[in-house]
PDB file of C-alpha atoms in Angstrom:
ATOM      1  CA  MET A   1      58.793  74.026  81.812  1.00 61.00           C
ATOM      2  CA  GLN A   2      60.293  76.510  84.276  1.00 61.00           C
ATOM      3  CA  ILE A   3      63.423  75.254  86.020  1.00 64.00           C
ATOM      4  CA  PHE A   4      64.532  78.658  87.317  1.00 66.00           C
ATOM      5  CA  ASP A   5      62.609  81.215  89.344  1.00 69.00           C
ATOM      6  CA  LYS A   6      61.182  83.494  86.653  1.00 68.00           C
ATOM      7  CA  ASN A   7      61.030  86.421  89.070  1.00 73.00           C
ATOM      8  CA  LYS A   8      64.682  86.224  90.023  1.00 80.00           C
ATOM      9  CA  ILE A   9      67.152  88.424  88.164  1.00 83.00           C
ATOM     10  CA  TYR A  10      70.561  86.790  87.736  1.00 84.00           C
ATOM     11  CA  ASP A  11      73.634  88.994  87.394  1.00 86.00           C
ATOM     12  CA  PHE A  12      74.994  87.692  84.055  1.00 84.00           C
ATOM     13  CA  MET A  13      76.722  90.953  83.261  1.00 85.00           C
ATOM     14  CA  GLY A  14      78.694  90.622  86.481  1.00 85.00           C
ATOM     15  CA  TYR A  15      80.528  87.618  84.988  1.00 86.00           C
ATOM     16  CA  ARG A  16      80.982  89.083  81.503  1.00 84.00           C
ATOM     17  CA  HIS A  17      84.661  89.936  81.975  1.00 87.00           C
ATOM     18  CA  VAL A  18      85.526  86.326  82.858  1.00 90.00           C
ATOM     19  CA  VAL A  19      83.663  84.945  79.834  1.00 89.00           C
ATOM     20  CA  LEU A  20      85.075  87.633  77.550  1.00 90.00           C
ATOM     21  CA  ALA A  21      88.613  86.802  78.684  1.00 92.00           C
ATOM     22  CA  ILE A  22      87.998  83.110  77.849  1.00 93.00           C
ATOM     23  CA  SER A  23      86.490  84.102  74.477  1.00 92.00           C
ATOM     24  CA  VAL A  24      89.455  86.321  73.591  1.00 93.00           C
ATOM     25  CA  PHE A  25      91.853  83.519  74.520  1.00 94.00           C
ATOM     26  CA  LEU A  26      89.965  81.007  72.347  1.00 94.00           C
ATOM     27  CA  MET A  27      89.679  83.432  69.419  1.00 94.00           C
ATOM     28  CA  VAL A  28      93.375  84.356  69.507  1.00 95.00           C
ATOM     29  CA  GLY A  29      94.275  80.671  69.764  1.00 94.00           C
ATOM     30  CA  SER A  30      91.992  79.857  66.827  1.00 94.00           C
ATOM     31  CA  MET A  31      93.513  82.612  64.680  1.00 93.00           C
ATOM     32  CA  PHE A  32      96.991  81.405  65.596  1.00 94.00           C
ATOM     33  CA  LEU A  33      96.103  77.850  64.512  1.00 93.00           C
ATOM     34  CA  PHE A  34      94.528  79.179  61.309  1.00 91.00           C
ATOM     35  CA  PHE A  35      97.640  81.114  60.244  1.00 92.00           C
ATOM     36  CA  THR A  36     100.223  78.562  61.431  1.00 92.00           C
ATOM     37  CA  LYS A  37      98.624  75.164  60.893  1.00 87.00           C
ATOM     38  CA  GLY A  38      95.716  75.817  58.551  1.00 85.00           C
ATOM     39  CA  PHE A  39      92.897  73.568  57.453  1.00 83.00           C
ATOM     40  CA  ASN A  40      93.223  69.898  56.715  1.00 81.00           C
ATOM     41  CA  TYR A  41      91.098  69.841  53.583  1.00 79.00           C
ATOM     42  CA  GLY A  42      89.238  66.617  52.913  1.00 76.00           C
ATOM     43  CA  ILE A  43      88.743  65.044  49.533  1.00 72.00           C
ATOM     44  CA  ASP A  44      85.611  67.135  48.924  1.00 71.00           C
ATOM     45  CA  PHE A  45      87.659  70.348  48.790  1.00 74.00           C
ATOM     46  CA  SER A  46      91.190  69.277  47.889  1.00 71.00           C
ATOM     47  CA  GLY A  47      90.395  66.594  45.340  1.00 73.00           C
ATOM     48  CA  GLY A  48      91.540  62.993  45.555  1.00 78.00           C
ATOM     49  CA  THR A  49      90.274  59.494  46.066  1.00 82.00           C
ATOM     50  CA  LEU A  50      88.858  57.672  49.083  1.00 81.00           C
ATOM     51  CA  ILE A  51      88.411  53.912  49.081  1.00 84.00           C
ATOM     52  CA  GLN A  52      86.678  52.110  51.946  1.00 86.00           C
ATOM     53  CA  ILE A  53      87.483  48.415  52.412  1.00 87.00           C
ATOM     54  CA  LYS A  54      86.016  45.813  54.778  1.00 87.00           C
ATOM     55  CA  TYR A  55      88.061  42.747  55.708  1.00 88.00           C
ATOM     56  CA  GLU A  56      86.921  39.477  57.164  1.00 87.00           C
ATOM     57  CA  GLY A  57      88.695  39.825  60.490  1.00 84.00           C
ATOM     58  CA  ALA A  58      91.181  42.499  61.539  1.00 85.00           C
ATOM     59  CA  ALA A  59      92.605  44.492  58.643  1.00 85.00           C
ATOM     60  CA  PRO A  60      96.411  44.025  58.240  1.00 86.00           C
ATOM     61  CA  LEU A  61      97.345  47.714  58.215  1.00 84.00           C
ATOM     62  CA  ASP A  62     101.102  47.151  57.889  1.00 84.00           C
ATOM     63  CA  ASP A  63     100.667  44.796  54.925  1.00 85.00           C
ATOM     64  CA  ILE A  64      98.260  47.209  53.254  1.00 85.00           C
ATOM     65  CA  ARG A  65     100.703  50.116  53.641  1.00 85.00           C
ATOM     66  CA  LYS A  66     103.591  48.052  52.235  1.00 84.00           C
ATOM     67  CA  LYS A  67     101.517  47.030  49.221  1.00 83.00           C
ATOM     68  CA  LEU A  68     100.461  50.611  48.544  1.00 82.00           C
ATOM     69  CA  GLU A  69     103.990  52.002  48.959  1.00 82.00           C
ATOM     70  CA  SER A  70     105.147  49.705  46.159  1.00 82.00           C
ATOM     71  CA  VAL A  71     102.934  51.595  43.701  1.00 80.00           C
ATOM     72  CA  GLU A  72     104.211  55.033  42.664  1.00 77.00           C
ATOM     73  CA  ALA A  73     100.734  56.606  42.426  1.00 74.00           C
ATOM     74  CA  LEU A  74      99.864  55.462  45.958  1.00 76.00           C
ATOM     75  CA  LYS A  75     103.011  56.518  47.816  1.00 75.00           C
ATOM     76  CA  GLY A  76     102.070  58.600  50.843  1.00 72.00           C
ATOM     77  CA  ALA A  77      98.480  57.313  50.833  1.00 78.00           C
ATOM     78  CA  SER A  78      96.743  57.518  54.206  1.00 78.00           C
ATOM     79  CA  VAL A  79      95.499  54.171  55.591  1.00 82.00           C
ATOM     80  CA  THR A  80      93.331  54.388  58.706  1.00 79.00           C
ATOM     81  CA  GLU A  81      90.824  52.229  60.522  1.00 79.00           C
ATOM     82  CA  PHE A  82      87.229  53.227  59.932  1.00 77.00           C
ATOM     83  CA  GLY A  83      85.002  52.591  62.931  1.00 70.00           C
ATOM     84  CA  SER A  84      86.342  49.094  63.664  1.00 76.00           C
ATOM     85  CA  SER A  85      89.522  47.047  63.227  1.00 80.00           C
ATOM     86  CA  ASP A  86      88.146  45.161  60.217  1.00 84.00           C
ATOM     87  CA  GLU A  87      87.346  48.241  58.141  1.00 85.00           C
ATOM     88  CA  VAL A  88      89.860  50.724  56.666  1.00 86.00           C
ATOM     89  CA  THR A  89      89.888  53.759  54.443  1.00 84.00           C
ATOM     90  CA  ILE A  90      92.595  54.590  51.924  1.00 84.00           C
ATOM     91  CA  ARG A  91      92.978  58.244  50.941  1.00 80.00           C
ATOM     92  CA  TYR A  92      95.332  59.617  48.355  1.00 78.00           C
ATOM     93  CA  SER A  93      95.528  62.854  46.430  1.00 71.00           C
ATOM     94  CA  GLY A  94      95.566  61.299  42.962  1.00 59.00           C
ATOM     95  CA  SER A  95      92.480  61.223  40.785  1.00 55.00           C
ATOM     96  CA  SER A  96      90.934  58.251  39.019  1.00 51.00           C
ATOM     97  CA  ASP A  97      93.534  58.687  36.228  1.00 60.00           C
ATOM     98  CA  SER A  98      96.280  57.606  38.642  1.00 62.00           C
ATOM     99  CA  LEU A  99      94.985  54.028  38.767  1.00 65.00           C
ATOM    100  CA  GLY A 100      92.976  53.851  35.588  1.00 69.00           C
ATOM    101  CA  VAL A 101      89.264  54.271  35.118  1.00 70.00           C
ATOM    102  CA  ASN A 102      88.401  51.943  38.020  1.00 78.00           C
ATOM    103  CA  PRO A 103      90.544  52.721  41.114  1.00 78.00           C
ATOM    104  CA  GLY A 104      88.542  50.260  43.248  1.00 79.00           C
ATOM    105  CA  ALA A 105      89.440  47.342  40.979  1.00 82.00           C
ATOM    106  CA  SER A 106      93.071  48.499  40.775  1.00 82.00           C
ATOM    107  CA  VAL A 107      93.404  48.684  44.570  1.00 82.00           C
ATOM    108  CA  SER A 108      91.775  45.240  44.889  1.00 83.00           C
ATOM    109  CA  LYS A 109      94.446  43.847  42.609  1.00 83.00           C
ATOM    110  CA  ILE A 110      97.238  45.609  44.511  1.00 84.00           C
ATOM    111  CA  LEU A 111      95.993  44.278  47.868  1.00 85.00           C
ATOM    112  CA  GLU A 112      95.747  40.669  46.759  1.00 84.00           C
ATOM    113  CA  GLY A 113      97.226  38.402  49.407  1.00 83.00           C
ATOM    114  CA  THR A 114      96.386  40.685  52.363  1.00 84.00           C
ATOM    115  CA  GLY A 115      93.230  38.730  53.250  1.00 84.00           C
ATOM    116  CA  LYS A 116      89.619  38.423  52.177  1.00 86.00           C
ATOM    117  CA  PHE A 117      87.989  41.807  51.691  1.00 86.00           C
ATOM    118  CA  GLU A 118      85.448  43.749  49.721  1.00 87.00           C
ATOM    119  CA  ILE A 119      85.444  47.314  48.399  1.00 86.00           C
ATOM    120  CA  ARG A 120      82.632  49.185  50.142  1.00 85.00           C
ATOM    121  CA  ARG A 121      83.007  52.664  48.681  1.00 82.00           C
ATOM    122  CA  VAL A 122      85.036  54.622  46.137  1.00 82.00           C
ATOM    123  CA  ASP A 123      84.804  58.441  46.144  1.00 78.00           C
ATOM    124  CA  VAL A 124      86.725  60.401  43.532  1.00 77.00           C
ATOM    125  CA  VAL A 125      86.812  64.209  43.384  1.00 72.00           C
ATOM    126  CA  GLY A 126      88.892  66.066  40.815  1.00 68.00           C
ATOM    127  CA  PRO A 127      91.059  69.082  41.863  1.00 64.00           C
ATOM    128  CA  LYS A 128      88.909  71.559  39.911  1.00 66.00           C
ATOM    129  CA  VAL A 129      85.695  70.225  41.423  1.00 66.00           C
ATOM    130  CA  GLY A 130      87.263  70.421  44.884  1.00 65.00           C
ATOM    131  CA  ASP A 131      88.358  74.016  44.290  1.00 71.00           C
ATOM    132  CA  ASP A 132      84.865  74.948  43.057  1.00 74.00           C
ATOM    133  CA  LEU A 133      83.281  73.323  46.109  1.00 73.00           C
ATOM    134  CA  ARG A 134      85.639  75.220  48.441  1.00 73.00           C
ATOM    135  CA  LYS A 135      84.773  78.549  46.803  1.00 78.00           C
ATOM    136  CA  SER A 136      81.073  77.722  46.932  1.00 79.00           C
ATOM    137  CA  GLY A 137      81.370  76.870  50.622  1.00 75.00           C
ATOM    138  CA  ILE A 138      83.056  80.191  51.469  1.00 78.00           C
ATOM    139  CA  MET A 139      80.432  81.990  49.388  1.00 82.00           C
ATOM    140  CA  ALA A 140      77.589  80.184  51.231  1.00 79.00           C
ATOM    141  CA  LEU A 141      78.976  81.211  54.616  1.00 76.00           C
ATOM    142  CA  SER A 142      79.531  84.841  53.529  1.00 80.00           C
ATOM    143  CA  VAL A 143      76.068  85.183  51.996  1.00 83.00           C
ATOM    144  CA  SER A 144      74.417  83.674  55.079  1.00 77.00           C
ATOM    145  CA  LEU A 145      76.139  86.238  57.343  1.00 74.00           C
ATOM    146  CA  LEU A 146      75.128  89.086  55.000  1.00 80.00           C
ATOM    147  CA  LEU A 147      71.478  87.955  54.944  1.00 81.00           C
ATOM    148  CA  ILE A 148      71.520  87.687  58.744  1.00 75.00           C
ATOM    149  CA  LEU A 149      72.743  91.285  58.923  1.00 72.00           C
ATOM    150  CA  ILE A 150      69.949  92.499  56.634  1.00 80.00           C
ATOM    151  CA  TYR A 151      67.239  90.470  58.399  1.00 78.00           C
ATOM    152  CA  ILE A 152      68.110  91.612  61.930  1.00 75.00           C
ATOM    153  CA  ALA A 153      68.632  95.236  60.837  1.00 73.00           C
ATOM    154  CA  PHE A 154      65.120  95.147  59.335  1.00 76.00           C
ATOM    155  CA  ARG A 155      63.565  93.416  62.352  1.00 73.00           C
ATOM    156  CA  PHE A 156      65.323  95.361  65.106  1.00 74.00           C
ATOM    157  CA  GLU A 157      67.796  98.164  64.403  1.00 77.00           C
ATOM    158  CA  TRP A 158      71.361  98.452  63.128  1.00 81.00           C
ATOM    159  CA  ARG A 159      73.014  97.981  66.554  1.00 85.00           C
ATOM    160  CA  PHE A 160      71.235  94.657  67.055  1.00 84.00           C
ATOM    161  CA  ALA A 161      72.357  93.567  63.578  1.00 83.00           C
ATOM    162  CA  LEU A 162      76.000  94.414  64.230  1.00 85.00           C
ATOM    163  CA  ALA A 163      75.848  92.759  67.660  1.00 88.00           C
ATOM    164  CA  ALA A 164      74.391  89.590  66.143  1.00 86.00           C
ATOM    165  CA  ILE A 165      77.030  89.500  63.406  1.00 84.00           C
ATOM    166  CA  ALA A 166      79.789  90.000  66.009  1.00 87.00           C
ATOM    167  CA  SER A 167      78.371  87.044  67.922  1.00 88.00           C
ATOM    168  CA  GLU A 168      78.196  84.881  64.781  1.00 86.00           C
ATOM    169  CA  ILE A 169      81.771  85.742  63.782  1.00 88.00           C
ATOM    170  CA  HIS A 170      82.901  84.898  67.325  1.00 91.00           C
ATOM    171  CA  ASP A 171      81.203  81.489  67.082  1.00 91.00           C
ATOM    172  CA  VAL A 172      82.606  80.744  63.613  1.00 89.00           C
ATOM    173  CA  ILE A 173      86.197  81.673  64.591  1.00 93.00           C
ATOM    174  CA  ILE A 174      86.182  79.450  67.702  1.00 94.00           C
ATOM    175  CA  THR A 175      84.500  76.605  65.802  1.00 92.00           C
ATOM    176  CA  VAL A 176      87.136  76.886  63.059  1.00 91.00           C
ATOM    177  CA  GLY A 177      89.809  76.754  65.763  1.00 93.00           C
ATOM    178  CA  ALA A 178      88.284  73.546  67.103  1.00 93.00           C
ATOM    179  CA  ILE A 179      88.239  72.065  63.582  1.00 92.00           C
ATOM    180  CA  ILE A 180      91.963  72.757  63.170  1.00 92.00           C
ATOM    181  CA  PHE A 181      92.883  71.733  66.737  1.00 93.00           C
ATOM    182  CA  PHE A 182      91.134  68.353  66.480  1.00 90.00           C
ATOM    183  CA  ASN A 183      92.436  67.725  62.932  1.00 86.00           C
ATOM    184  CA  ILE A 184      88.950  67.394  61.502  1.00 87.00           C
ATOM    185  CA  ASP A 185      88.864  67.143  57.715  1.00 81.00           C
ATOM    186  CA  VAL A 186      87.224  70.190  56.123  1.00 83.00           C
ATOM    187  CA  ASN A 187      84.618  68.834  53.724  1.00 80.00           C
ATOM    188  CA  LEU A 188      80.947  69.341  52.909  1.00 78.00           C
ATOM    189  CA  ASP A 189      79.889  67.781  56.239  1.00 81.00           C
ATOM    190  CA  THR A 190      82.113  70.239  58.100  1.00 85.00           C
ATOM    191  CA  LEU A 191      80.621  73.173  56.204  1.00 83.00           C
ATOM    192  CA  ALA A 192      77.104  71.903  56.964  1.00 84.00           C
ATOM    193  CA  ALA A 193      77.994  71.704  60.669  1.00 87.00           C
ATOM    194  CA  VAL A 194      79.323  75.291  60.705  1.00 87.00           C
ATOM    195  CA  LEU A 195      76.202  76.619  58.938  1.00 84.00           C
ATOM    196  CA  THR A 196      74.031  74.672  61.395  1.00 87.00           C
ATOM    197  CA  ILE A 197      75.881  76.295  64.290  1.00 88.00           C
ATOM    198  CA  VAL A 198      75.357  79.739  62.732  1.00 85.00           C
ATOM    199  CA  GLY A 199      71.611  79.057  62.515  1.00 85.00           C
ATOM    200  CA  TYR A 200      71.416  77.649  66.049  1.00 86.00           C
ATOM    201  CA  SER A 201      73.330  80.549  67.584  1.00 86.00           C
ATOM    202  CA  LEU A 202      71.329  83.110  65.606  1.00 84.00           C
ATOM    203  CA  ASN A 203      68.041  81.633  66.824  1.00 84.00           C
ATOM    204  CA  ASP A 204      69.241  81.902  70.417  1.00 85.00           C
ATOM    205  CA  THR A 205      70.479  85.457  69.851  1.00 86.00           C
ATOM    206  CA  ILE A 206      67.186  86.623  68.332  1.00 85.00           C
ATOM    207  CA  ILE A 207      65.230  85.262  71.307  1.00 85.00           C
ATOM    208  CA  VAL A 208      67.517  87.132  73.716  1.00 85.00           C
ATOM    209  CA  PHE A 209      67.189  90.300  71.590  1.00 85.00           C
ATOM    210  CA  ASP A 210      63.396  89.968  71.575  1.00 85.00           C
ATOM    211  CA  ARG A 211      63.384  89.837  75.368  1.00 85.00           C
ATOM    212  CA  ILE A 212      65.779  92.804  75.546  1.00 85.00           C
ATOM    213  CA  ARG A 213      63.505  94.823  73.284  1.00 83.00           C
ATOM    214  CA  GLU A 214      60.483  93.912  75.426  1.00 84.00           C
ATOM    215  CA  GLY A 215      62.490  94.757  78.532  1.00 82.00           C
ATOM    216  CA  VAL A 216      63.371  98.183  77.165  1.00 81.00           C
ATOM    217  CA  GLN A 217      59.639  98.918  76.742  1.00 79.00           C
ATOM    218  CA  GLU A 218      58.358  97.324  79.936  1.00 79.00           C
ATOM    219  CA  SER A 219      61.130  97.789  82.483  1.00 76.00           C
ATOM    220  CA  LYS A 220      61.453 100.917  84.559  1.00 75.00           C
ATOM    221  CA  GLU A 221      65.221 100.555  84.524  1.00 76.00           C
ATOM    222  CA  SER A 222      67.330 102.710  82.228  1.00 78.00           C
ATOM    223  CA  ASP A 223      70.587 100.891  82.846  1.00 83.00           C
ATOM    224  CA  MET A 224      71.318  98.645  79.842  1.00 82.00           C
ATOM    225  CA  LYS A 225      73.145  96.025  81.898  1.00 84.00           C
ATOM    226  CA  HIS A 226      70.152  95.603  84.205  1.00 85.00           C
ATOM    227  CA  VAL A 227      67.784  95.316  81.220  1.00 85.00           C
ATOM    228  CA  ILE A 228      70.047  92.604  79.754  1.00 86.00           C
ATOM    229  CA  ASN A 229      70.097  90.730  83.067  1.00 87.00           C
ATOM    230  CA  GLU A 230      66.288  90.841  83.184  1.00 86.00           C
ATOM    231  CA  ALA A 231      65.946  89.678  79.573  1.00 84.00           C
ATOM    232  CA  VAL A 232      68.422  86.795  79.869  1.00 84.00           C
ATOM    233  CA  SER A 233      66.942  85.680  83.202  1.00 86.00           C
ATOM    234  CA  ARG A 234      63.531  85.422  81.546  1.00 82.00           C
ATOM    235  CA  THR A 235      64.888  83.194  78.783  1.00 82.00           C
ATOM    236  CA  LEU A 236      67.213  81.165  81.018  1.00 82.00           C
ATOM    237  CA  SER A 237      64.931  78.135  81.404  1.00 81.00           C
ATOM    238  CA  ARG A 238      64.233  78.010  77.678  1.00 81.00           C
ATOM    239  CA  THR A 239      67.913  78.442  76.798  1.00 81.00           C
ATOM    240  CA  ILE A 240      69.133  75.763  79.204  1.00 83.00           C
ATOM    241  CA  LEU A 241      66.469  73.240  78.157  1.00 84.00           C
ATOM    242  CA  THR A 242      67.069  73.812  74.431  1.00 84.00           C
ATOM    243  CA  SER A 243      70.837  73.537  74.778  1.00 84.00           C
ATOM    244  CA  PHE A 244      70.602  70.507  77.068  1.00 86.00           C
ATOM    245  CA  THR A 245      68.291  68.536  74.766  1.00 88.00           C
ATOM    246  CA  THR A 246      70.392  69.465  71.730  1.00 87.00           C
ATOM    247  CA  LEU A 247      73.564  68.404  73.519  1.00 88.00           C
ATOM    248  CA  ILE A 248      72.021  65.034  74.422  1.00 90.00           C
ATOM    249  CA  SER A 249      71.458  64.308  70.720  1.00 88.00           C
ATOM    250  CA  VAL A 250      74.909  65.547  69.746  1.00 88.00           C
ATOM    251  CA  VAL A 251      76.699  63.581  72.500  1.00 90.00           C
ATOM    252  CA  ILE A 252      74.901  60.391  71.442  1.00 89.00           C
ATOM    253  CA  LEU A 253      75.974  61.026  67.832  1.00 86.00           C
ATOM    254  CA  PHE A 254      79.536  61.703  68.985  1.00 86.00           C
ATOM    255  CA  PHE A 255      79.913  58.472  70.947  1.00 85.00           C
ATOM    256  CA  TYR A 256      77.755  56.117  68.886  1.00 82.00           C
ATOM    257  CA  GLY A 257      77.547  57.709  65.433  1.00 77.00           C
ATOM    258  CA  GLY A 258      80.769  56.188  64.156  1.00 72.00           C
ATOM    259  CA  ASP A 259      83.650  57.729  62.239  1.00 70.00           C
ATOM    260  CA  MET A 260      81.409  58.845  59.391  1.00 71.00           C
ATOM    261  CA  ILE A 261      79.888  61.672  61.467  1.00 80.00           C
ATOM    262  CA  TYR A 262      82.634  62.061  64.087  1.00 82.00           C
ATOM    263  CA  GLY A 263      83.740  65.438  62.712  1.00 84.00           C
ATOM    264  CA  PHE A 264      80.170  66.722  62.314  1.00 86.00           C
ATOM    265  CA  SER A 265      79.145  65.757  65.853  1.00 89.00           C
ATOM    266  CA  LEU A 266      82.326  67.177  67.429  1.00 90.00           C
ATOM    267  CA  ILE A 267      81.838  70.507  65.641  1.00 91.00           C
ATOM    268  CA  MET A 268      78.208  70.583  66.750  1.00 90.00           C
ATOM    269  CA  LEU A 269      79.249  69.822  70.340  1.00 91.00           C
ATOM    270  CA  VAL A 270      81.676  72.746  70.417  1.00 91.00           C
ATOM    271  CA  GLY A 271      79.333  75.035  68.474  1.00 90.00           C
ATOM    272  CA  VAL A 272      76.280  74.504  70.715  1.00 89.00           C
ATOM    273  CA  LEU A 273      78.301  75.349  73.848  1.00 90.00           C
ATOM    274  CA  VAL A 274      79.963  78.388  72.254  1.00 91.00           C
ATOM    275  CA  GLY A 275      76.740  79.577  70.569  1.00 88.00           C
ATOM    276  CA  THR A 276      74.745  79.416  73.801  1.00 86.00           C
ATOM    277  CA  ALA A 277      77.353  81.416  75.725  1.00 87.00           C
ATOM    278  CA  SER A 278      77.821  83.978  72.954  1.00 88.00           C
ATOM    279  CA  SER A 279      74.106  84.854  72.833  1.00 82.00           C
ATOM    280  CA  VAL A 280      74.415  86.289  76.323  1.00 79.00           C
ATOM    281  CA  PHE A 281      77.984  87.370  76.818  1.00 86.00           C
ATOM    282  CA  ILE A 282      78.900  88.486  73.277  1.00 87.00           C
ATOM    283  CA  ALA A 283      75.693  89.533  71.488  1.00 86.00           C
ATOM    284  CA  ALA A 284      74.118  91.272  74.482  1.00 84.00           C
ATOM    285  CA  GLN A 285      77.402  92.805  75.615  1.00 85.00           C
ATOM    286  CA  ALA A 286      78.020  94.094  72.083  1.00 87.00           C
ATOM    287  CA  LEU A 287      74.915  96.271  72.459  1.00 85.00           C
ATOM    288  CA  VAL A 288      76.632  98.002  75.388  1.00 85.00           C
ATOM    289  CA  TRP A 289      79.804  98.489  73.335  1.00 86.00           C
ATOM    290  CA  LEU A 290      77.742  99.948  70.498  1.00 86.00           C
ATOM    291  CA  LYS A 291      76.323 102.576  72.900  1.00 84.00           C
ATOM    292  CA  PHE A 292      72.751 101.314  72.712  1.00 83.00           C
ATOM    293  CA  ASN A 293      70.791 103.808  74.804  1.00 81.00           C
ATOM    294  CA  VAL A 294      67.613 102.629  76.528  1.00 82.00           C
ATOM    295  CA  VAL A 295      66.171 106.146  76.935  1.00 82.00           C
ATOM    296  CA  ASN A 296      66.754 107.076  73.288  1.00 83.00           C
ATOM    297  CA  TYR A 297      65.312 103.756  72.093  1.00 81.00           C
ATOM    298  CA  ARG A 298      62.146 104.289  74.176  1.00 81.00           C
ATOM    299  CA  ALA A 299      61.843 107.787  72.700  1.00 82.00           C
ATOM    300  CA  SER A 300      62.296 106.330  69.208  1.00 81.00           C
ATOM    301  CA  LEU A 301      59.569 103.738  69.807  1.00 78.00           C
ATOM    302  CA  ALA A 302      57.252 106.406  71.247  1.00 81.00           C
ATOM    303  CA  GLU A 303      57.816 108.578  68.147  1.00 83.00           C
ATOM    304  CA  LYS A 304      56.997 105.645  65.860  1.00 81.00           C
ATOM    305  CA  LYS A 305      53.766 104.999  67.792  1.00 81.00           C
ATOM    306  CA  ARG A 306      52.827 108.686  67.572  1.00 85.00           C
ATOM    307  CA  LYS A 307      53.367 108.726  63.810  1.00 85.00           C
ATOM    308  CA  ALA A 308      51.379 105.517  63.427  1.00 83.00           C
ATOM    309  CA  LYS A 309      48.465 106.995  65.379  1.00 85.00           C
ATOM    310  CA  GLU A 310      48.564 110.174  63.299  1.00 86.00           C
ATOM    311  CA  LYS A 311      48.578 108.117  60.125  1.00 86.00           C
ATOM    312  CA  GLU A 312      45.629 106.069  61.350  1.00 85.00           C
ATOM    313  CA  LYS A 313      43.773 109.242  62.328  1.00 84.00           C
ATOM    314  CA  MET A 314      44.328 110.800  58.900  1.00 84.00           C
ATOM    315  CA  ARG A 315      43.200 107.619  57.164  1.00 84.00           C
ATOM    316  CA  SER A 316      40.020 107.591  59.276  1.00 82.00           C
ATOM    317  CA  MET A 317      39.308 111.234  58.387  1.00 80.00           C
ATOM    318  CA  TYR A 318      39.762 110.512  54.666  1.00 79.00           C
ATOM    319  CA  GLU A 319      37.331 107.611  54.890  1.00 77.00           C
ATOM    320  CA  LYS A 320      34.732 109.850  56.571  1.00 74.00           C
ATOM    321  CA  GLY A 321      35.229 112.612  53.991  1.00 71.00           C
ATOM    322  CA  MET A 322      36.388 115.131  56.567  1.00 69.00           C
ATOM    323  CA  VAL A 323      39.605 116.033  54.687  1.00 61.00           C
TER     324      VAL A 323
END
């Protein structure tokens, strides 16, 4: 489906300074939040206990908090509604040892007299397990970026690889800033959302790079900015349609998915918008910063073709017994 004139060349590079200024502002803001406020680690990474309770009718939050405050191990526990007024979650940093071997039964006993309810879920993660999960998550993100670097360097050339990594780091920093700004708990779902954004943005970046590489070979222009404008204009319909359909799914999840996937859908919403913009204005622009030269690249491709033809010619002569 073509929603833009495929023969028209849009001047994306003409707006790059505006987008770059916005990106720098968001990245600096994200770094500021990271060093001043930091992550709000969820139970997955910090360790602790989460108990989900469903009441018949509206949950009496004040009564629940008073009951919990009377128990030493539950002082400071977080009590919040979960999706509706009749369902609540209780989070506290203690492990199962704090309330015995069955924290769900202990909390049920503590909350007696607050109404009719049932325990829906009890999640317990020890501090060591949480620390191991956090280290594994950081390792997963680092390894994925390293493999991306190797893959793109092999498929294109080193400047494309560095440009793609710069784009991915840009997306991750701004997404992390959004996580801190919106007070989203950092847990396994959050990590999955960030890795999904990395994959989505990378896919978009590779498509743009493919078109740039084709443009370098086919276009008569030697100006890199014009080649980028041509390449991005060719992929504009595909990019807009892909982002739009993805955003429809994410927006539906955000508004109707409930509290369970609120953080995941919000991260995806921010990441899709940032990832789409970065493919053009960060990844492509990074090639200009890295002094990618269209003339030299064409000469390099021509040299590779010449060597390939010579190799094929020699192989043919060997097969015919002429060498």
